Amino acid sequence: MNSEELFLRSKQVVPGGVHSPVRSFASVGGTPVFFREANGAYLKSVEGKDYIDYCLSFGPLLFGHRHPEIQEIVEDTVRRAWSFGACEPYSLELAEFITSRIPWVEKIRFVNSGTEAVMSALRVARAATDRSKILKFDGCYHGHLDQLLVKSGSGLAGLSSSDSKGIGPEIIQNTLVLPLDDEKALEELFQTQGNQIACLIIEPIPANYGLLPQRTEFLKKCRELTTKYGVLLLFDEVISGFRVSFQGMAGITGIVPDLVCYGKIIGGGFPVGAYAGKKDLMDLVAPSGPVYQAGTLSANPIGMRAGLKTLTKAWNENPYPELETKTKKLTSGIVKLLTESGDSQWEAVTYGSLFWLKAKTKEPIRTIANIPADHKVKFATFFHKLLNHGVYLAPSGYEVGFLSTVHTDEIIEATLNKTMKALQEEK
Ligand SMILES: *Cc1c(COP(=O)(O)O)cnc(C)c1O
């Protein structure tokens, strides 16, 4: 069966044919490719075609698909146990590994996804402060929990409106929303409501609505005001943690959050999330404290050991400088080819091994309001050209791309060759 046939079948039994919306190609058009296996930097479709993968399961695979050292640990674990629902040493090893290397992570609790991590951390923040309001920023994604599926509402600054049906106004009445990159709006909101806010949550490098690197002064202002008003600062490092550096954006900026959420890389490709922070905050969590949070499959040994192997390699090998160099090489190569093909309207935003191809703008883009309106359509055309030639980007102009350590210089060269052919073909 080819992808076309499988997608038709899938649509009969699964909403939209997919288990997560962006997989459906809704943003780029066409039929999604069904993959049957993956290895290193490559995906293989059910048709048997190979693709160089720059989506990498949306970020978890820092060392590529099925890295042999990680696969060995996974196979060893599968022979021992799949799940205990009881105490075991594997999650302890991962917890100790992280707490001993990230000073603001004094205690950590493992869950099964980034969404779950954020949801639980917010509960802790509310309990710790005895306040109800949460402040988030337009253009930051924190998973699909009800309270945070919001965008800024029209009218008064800070007011929010729901981003999904099924989330009534009563559920988001305590969620405040501000634009990124605006210290003045932040100051004003804190002056009026600062002492009612439990928590300010931010992706310290927003990477779910394009890639929108923030000015460090803006992040510093978040830390300064939260401290001043007794608000907890929650860094959502689900994408950036162990990706932009081992210690994530907090490590790079030197801005210390009160709470931090991880996901993606922390499970080495298996479903793991975590929330973490200062001891006094984390000790509020059951059974040591009154904040309830639990999970049947939490700290699953396969994810724990794949995660530990992944983080150990990241710590020992420090792949970050080289990943950054390779990411720049790839994206500057692509932009050059686009320019040579007569389309000089592109540029690349990169941060470590994250990249975003976008329309050229005079100023760097730091808020979603400044993303050019025709970006989506332009990206869709480019996406399909590359797809035809065996290069798989995340299927949306608002998703970032990822590199792994197994994207060698040769593979980057091959990608650029395919890009060149793809761009020549249309003429
Ligand atoms: C992916 C992501 C999430 C959600 O994680 P899931 O595992 O998909 O639930 C939350 N926050 C950020 C910043 C993310 O990138």
XYZ file of C-alpha atoms and ligand atoms in Angstrom:
442
model
C 0.000 0.000 0.000
C 1.296 3.435 -0.823
C 0.977 6.598 1.283
C -2.063 7.742 -0.675
C -3.960 4.532 0.051
C -2.901 4.418 3.670
C -3.993 7.997 4.233
C -7.429 7.283 2.753
C -7.792 4.317 5.076
C -6.501 6.276 8.018
C -9.020 9.051 7.510
C -11.800 6.475 7.962
C -10.741 5.592 11.494
C -8.633 8.502 12.801
C -9.602 12.205 12.896
C -7.991 13.795 9.863
C -6.043 10.574 9.416
C -3.394 11.569 11.963
C -2.617 11.483 15.673
C -1.178 15.004 15.783
C -2.410 17.739 13.420
C 0.802 18.920 11.752
C 1.480 15.417 10.438
C -1.471 15.739 8.063
C 0.255 18.218 5.702
C -2.733 20.531 6.279
C -0.378 23.506 6.189
C 1.518 22.569 3.018
C -1.154 20.654 1.114
C -0.937 17.210 -0.455
C -0.863 13.741 1.037
C 1.435 13.030 3.971
C 4.211 10.519 3.370
C 3.877 7.343 5.427
C 7.225 6.130 6.726
C 8.038 2.582 7.622
C 11.527 2.888 9.088
C 14.294 5.298 9.922
C 18.039 5.165 10.386
C 20.562 7.881 11.184
C 19.630 10.984 9.196
C 17.256 9.073 6.897
C 13.615 8.138 6.738
C 12.294 5.405 4.456
C 8.742 5.712 3.144
C 6.335 2.819 2.617
C 7.123 3.248 -1.100
C 10.778 2.534 -0.338
C 11.979 6.076 -1.055
C 14.676 7.583 1.194
C 14.417 11.064 2.648
C 17.026 13.111 4.491
C 15.179 14.045 7.665
C 15.319 17.584 9.091
C 12.179 17.156 11.185
C 13.613 14.443 13.425
C 10.337 13.711 15.172
C 10.137 17.427 15.988
C 13.288 17.517 18.031
C 13.911 14.532 20.313
C 16.518 12.836 18.106
C 19.684 14.797 18.881
C 21.785 11.835 17.703
C 19.573 10.887 14.780
C 17.317 7.865 14.328
C 18.249 4.682 16.169
C 21.747 5.688 17.184
C 23.506 2.335 17.758
C 24.527 3.138 21.360
C 21.006 4.186 22.264
C 19.454 1.268 20.432
C 21.662 -1.126 22.402
C 20.401 0.312 25.711
C 16.800 0.152 24.522
C 17.160 -3.495 23.481
C 18.835 -4.348 26.762
C 16.007 -2.678 28.673
C 13.274 -4.418 26.693
C 14.811 -7.731 27.749
C 14.608 -6.708 31.427
C 11.234 -4.983 31.793
C 8.789 -2.768 29.983
C 7.239 -1.081 32.963
C 7.284 -1.601 36.701
C 4.734 0.764 38.165
C 7.080 0.583 41.131
C 10.447 1.934 42.221
C 13.476 1.154 40.037
C 17.000 2.558 39.757
C 16.815 3.861 36.167
C 14.837 7.029 36.760
C 17.026 7.729 39.782
C 20.123 7.626 37.583
C 18.577 10.058 35.118
C 17.376 12.349 37.917
C 20.830 12.379 39.528
C 22.521 12.951 36.196
C 20.432 16.037 35.504
C 20.301 17.522 39.020
C 24.079 17.292 39.358
C 24.620 19.197 36.100
C 21.906 21.856 36.115
C 22.049 23.900 39.348
C 18.455 25.230 39.170
C 17.186 21.666 38.849
C 17.353 20.585 42.473
C 14.505 18.104 42.199
C 12.768 16.652 39.149
C 9.598 14.657 38.445
C 9.261 12.600 35.259
C 6.003 12.490 33.303
C 5.100 11.306 29.801
C 4.991 14.413 27.616
C 5.842 18.088 27.470
C 2.171 18.963 27.836
C 1.924 16.979 31.039
C 5.087 18.585 32.375
C 3.764 22.116 31.810
C 0.345 21.275 33.235
C 1.924 19.912 36.408
C 4.416 22.765 36.811
C 1.590 25.310 36.635
C -0.214 23.435 39.387
C 2.894 23.706 41.549
C 3.194 27.417 40.769
C -0.389 28.071 41.819
C 0.050 26.082 45.005
C 3.318 27.792 45.885
C 2.004 31.313 45.396
C -1.636 30.795 46.320
C -2.485 32.824 43.195
C -4.526 31.856 40.143
C -3.301 33.834 37.165
C -0.818 32.596 34.584
C 0.940 34.878 32.116
C 1.987 33.552 28.729
C 3.159 35.113 25.465
C 1.562 35.060 22.038
C 3.643 32.816 19.804
C 4.868 30.513 22.558
C 3.508 26.955 22.551
C 3.391 24.976 25.760
C 1.490 21.858 24.760
C -2.246 21.405 24.444
C -3.420 21.924 28.016
C -6.689 23.862 28.155
C -5.457 26.887 30.103
C -2.666 27.648 27.648
C -4.438 27.086 24.329
C -5.093 30.794 24.124
C -4.119 33.784 22.061
C -4.339 37.416 22.975
C -7.852 38.751 22.813
C -8.801 42.009 21.201
C -9.070 45.033 23.424
C -7.424 45.221 26.819
C -3.808 44.127 27.069
C -3.441 40.812 28.806
C -6.899 39.480 27.987
C -7.021 36.184 26.194
C -9.336 34.286 23.898
C -9.417 30.561 23.336
C -7.411 29.048 20.496
C -9.532 25.901 20.336
C -13.171 24.960 20.487
C -14.059 23.121 23.649
C -12.281 25.572 25.939
C -14.804 27.907 27.493
C -14.108 31.382 28.849
C -14.321 30.118 32.435
C -11.329 27.850 31.805
C -9.048 30.564 30.472
C -10.233 33.440 32.635
C -7.003 33.261 34.628
C -4.711 33.134 31.626
C -3.155 36.451 30.634
C -1.474 36.868 27.255
C 1.060 39.451 26.099
C 3.065 39.909 22.917
C 6.717 38.877 23.036
C 9.470 41.494 22.939
C 7.542 44.242 24.737
C 8.986 45.288 28.114
C 6.584 48.191 28.393
C 3.472 45.998 28.134
C 5.067 43.651 30.654
C 5.748 46.451 33.138
C 2.223 47.778 32.815
C 0.631 44.400 33.333
C 2.753 43.695 36.404
C 1.895 47.096 37.859
C -1.826 46.338 37.733
C -1.960 42.555 38.218
C 1.541 41.447 39.235
C 0.482 40.402 42.714
C -2.237 38.101 41.338
C 0.019 36.202 38.947
C 1.292 32.786 40.026
C 3.600 32.190 37.136
C 5.085 33.678 33.996
C 5.675 30.934 31.445
C 7.860 31.470 28.388
C 9.794 29.516 25.808
C 13.124 31.296 26.337
C 13.701 30.730 22.641
C 10.268 30.566 21.050
C 10.505 27.765 18.471
C 6.946 26.697 17.794
C 5.788 29.603 15.665
C 8.788 29.975 13.500
C 11.991 30.656 15.408
C 11.788 33.953 17.273
C 14.996 34.578 19.248
C 14.310 37.136 21.955
C 16.533 39.963 23.134
C 18.294 38.923 26.345
C 17.108 42.210 27.907
C 13.528 41.082 27.415
C 14.178 37.773 29.165
C 16.012 39.647 31.921
C 13.002 41.899 32.349
C 10.851 38.779 32.812
C 13.185 37.632 35.590
C 13.374 41.069 37.185
C 9.613 41.662 37.314
C 8.729 38.147 38.444
C 11.184 38.463 41.319
C 9.853 41.871 42.244
C 6.216 40.755 42.324
C 6.704 37.293 43.823
C 5.760 35.586 40.560
C 7.440 32.308 39.617
C 9.396 32.238 36.359
C 8.804 29.037 34.400
C 11.085 28.319 31.467
C 9.490 25.897 29.035
C 12.625 24.243 27.670
C 10.817 21.315 26.091
C 12.436 22.125 22.737
C 15.508 24.051 23.855
C 16.593 21.873 26.782
C 19.645 19.730 25.855
C 19.210 21.088 22.305
C 20.719 24.595 22.243
C 23.110 23.625 25.041
C 23.044 20.956 27.733
C 21.642 23.493 30.194
C 19.292 24.924 27.584
C 18.564 28.619 27.265
C 18.841 29.200 31.001
C 22.457 28.061 30.756
C 23.161 30.256 27.745
C 21.542 33.423 29.089
C 22.483 32.956 32.739
C 18.867 33.695 33.652
C 17.810 31.292 36.364
C 14.171 30.153 36.313
C 12.230 28.956 39.361
C 10.661 26.072 37.474
C 11.657 24.423 34.222
C 9.956 21.933 31.901
C 11.678 19.420 29.656
C 10.501 16.969 27.010
C 11.618 15.845 23.563
C 15.389 15.118 23.949
C 15.081 14.092 27.601
C 13.520 10.765 26.592
C 15.919 10.069 23.724
C 12.970 9.533 21.344
C 10.587 7.902 23.840
C 7.613 9.606 25.537
C 9.162 11.434 28.491
C 8.606 14.873 29.936
C 9.796 16.379 33.196
C 9.181 19.319 35.444
C 11.782 20.494 37.836
C 13.050 23.324 39.969
C 14.054 24.459 43.400
C 13.671 21.948 46.224
C 11.109 23.924 48.200
C 8.845 24.150 45.133
C 9.195 20.550 44.038
C 8.640 19.301 47.581
C 5.089 20.598 47.250
C 4.415 17.627 44.947
C 2.734 14.468 46.306
C 3.608 12.422 48.230
C 5.917 14.906 49.969
C 3.457 17.779 49.565
C -0.174 18.669 48.817
C 0.023 19.071 45.003
C -1.306 15.898 43.419
C 0.344 14.494 40.296
C 0.747 10.870 39.234
C 1.301 8.607 36.217
C 0.860 4.893 35.470
C 3.717 4.747 32.980
C 5.760 7.668 34.358
C 9.516 7.074 34.482
C 9.143 4.189 32.085
C 12.486 2.327 32.058
C 12.881 2.428 28.277
C 12.525 6.214 28.136
C 14.639 6.665 31.253
C 17.561 4.669 29.911
C 17.312 6.025 26.356
C 17.189 9.486 27.911
C 20.178 8.869 30.156
C 22.244 7.513 27.262
C 21.286 10.512 25.136
C 22.081 13.055 27.830
C 25.305 11.287 28.765
C 26.473 11.476 25.172
C 25.441 15.131 24.978
C 27.342 15.921 28.174
C 30.485 13.970 27.246
C 30.693 14.842 23.573
C 29.427 18.433 23.653
C 28.107 18.253 20.079
C 26.662 21.773 20.213
C 29.351 23.908 18.538
C 29.639 21.495 15.628
C 25.862 21.228 15.264
C 25.655 24.990 15.052
C 28.344 25.153 12.359
C 26.593 22.477 10.316
C 23.210 24.156 10.687
C 24.646 27.430 9.394
C 26.315 25.600 6.521
C 23.050 23.930 5.521
C 20.865 27.004 5.768
C 23.264 29.464 4.165
C 23.692 26.945 1.340
C 19.946 26.709 0.835
C 19.476 30.485 0.892
C 22.310 30.889 -1.606
C 20.741 28.354 -3.973
C 17.372 30.059 -3.692
C 18.957 33.403 -4.464
C 20.843 31.971 -7.450
C 17.607 30.494 -8.745
C 16.195 34.019 -8.892
C 14.303 33.995 -5.598
C 16.208 36.395 -3.385
C 13.414 36.798 -0.872
C 14.598 34.174 1.621
C 16.732 34.105 4.703
C 17.401 31.658 7.511
C 17.109 32.199 11.228
C 19.223 29.732 13.170
C 19.925 29.115 16.825
C 22.244 26.194 17.557
C 20.807 23.253 15.645
C 17.374 24.864 15.204
C 16.589 26.600 11.943
C 13.727 28.425 10.267
C 13.567 29.352 6.601
C 11.527 32.492 6.122
C 10.888 35.442 3.883
C 13.542 38.126 4.133
C 12.559 40.972 6.445
C 14.267 44.276 7.223
C 14.272 43.640 10.962
C 14.691 40.371 12.841
C 11.277 38.897 13.705
C 10.600 38.585 17.431
C 6.801 38.568 17.516
C 4.282 36.603 15.511
C 2.609 39.797 14.346
C 5.670 40.486 12.183
C 5.718 37.202 10.292
C 4.981 38.052 6.612
C 1.477 37.048 5.546
C 2.584 35.104 2.459
C 5.125 33.027 4.391
C 2.948 29.925 4.583
C 2.302 29.722 0.833
C 5.928 30.374 -0.123
C 7.106 27.721 2.303
C 4.585 25.169 1.012
C 5.943 25.461 -2.549
C 9.534 25.062 -1.395
C 8.600 22.178 0.933
C 7.101 20.142 -1.909
C 10.048 20.749 -4.227
C 12.411 19.371 -1.605
C 10.071 16.530 -0.704
C 10.050 15.377 -4.347
C 13.820 15.229 -4.255
C 14.016 13.298 -0.994
C 14.459 15.997 1.646
C 11.934 15.982 4.481
C 11.324 19.260 6.309
C 8.729 19.676 9.037
C 5.482 20.018 7.045
C 4.616 23.576 8.081
C 6.182 26.965 7.572
C 5.686 27.647 11.263
C 7.664 24.639 12.466
C 11.417 24.839 12.892
C 13.923 22.413 11.400
C 16.392 20.321 13.401
C 19.835 18.885 12.808
C 21.359 15.860 14.509
C 24.968 14.784 14.981
C 24.612 12.202 12.201
C 23.859 14.900 9.635
C 27.408 14.779 8.348
C 29.006 17.268 5.987
C 28.434 14.725 3.196
C 24.723 14.554 3.997
C 24.519 18.338 4.042
C 26.260 18.435 0.652
C 23.798 15.850 -0.633
C 20.923 17.975 0.678
C 22.249 21.029 -1.127
C 22.631 19.021 -4.343
C 19.049 17.852 -4.092
C 17.938 21.411 -3.371
C 19.790 22.650 -6.465
C 18.131 20.014 -8.655
C 14.738 20.771 -7.139
C 15.112 24.484 -7.875
C 16.395 23.929 -11.413
C 13.592 21.590 -12.320
C 10.813 24.155 -12.237
C 12.417 26.215 -14.974
C 6.721 20.194 22.037
C 6.513 21.219 23.069
C 5.587 21.075 24.110
C 4.622 19.921 24.178
O 5.253 18.705 24.347
P 4.446 17.365 23.944
O 5.392 16.269 24.332
O 4.163 17.454 22.502
O 3.215 17.355 24.773
C 5.538 22.037 25.087
N 6.349 23.109 25.047
C 7.239 23.290 24.072
C 8.136 24.486 24.095
C 7.347 22.364 23.041
O 8.215 22.572 22.045
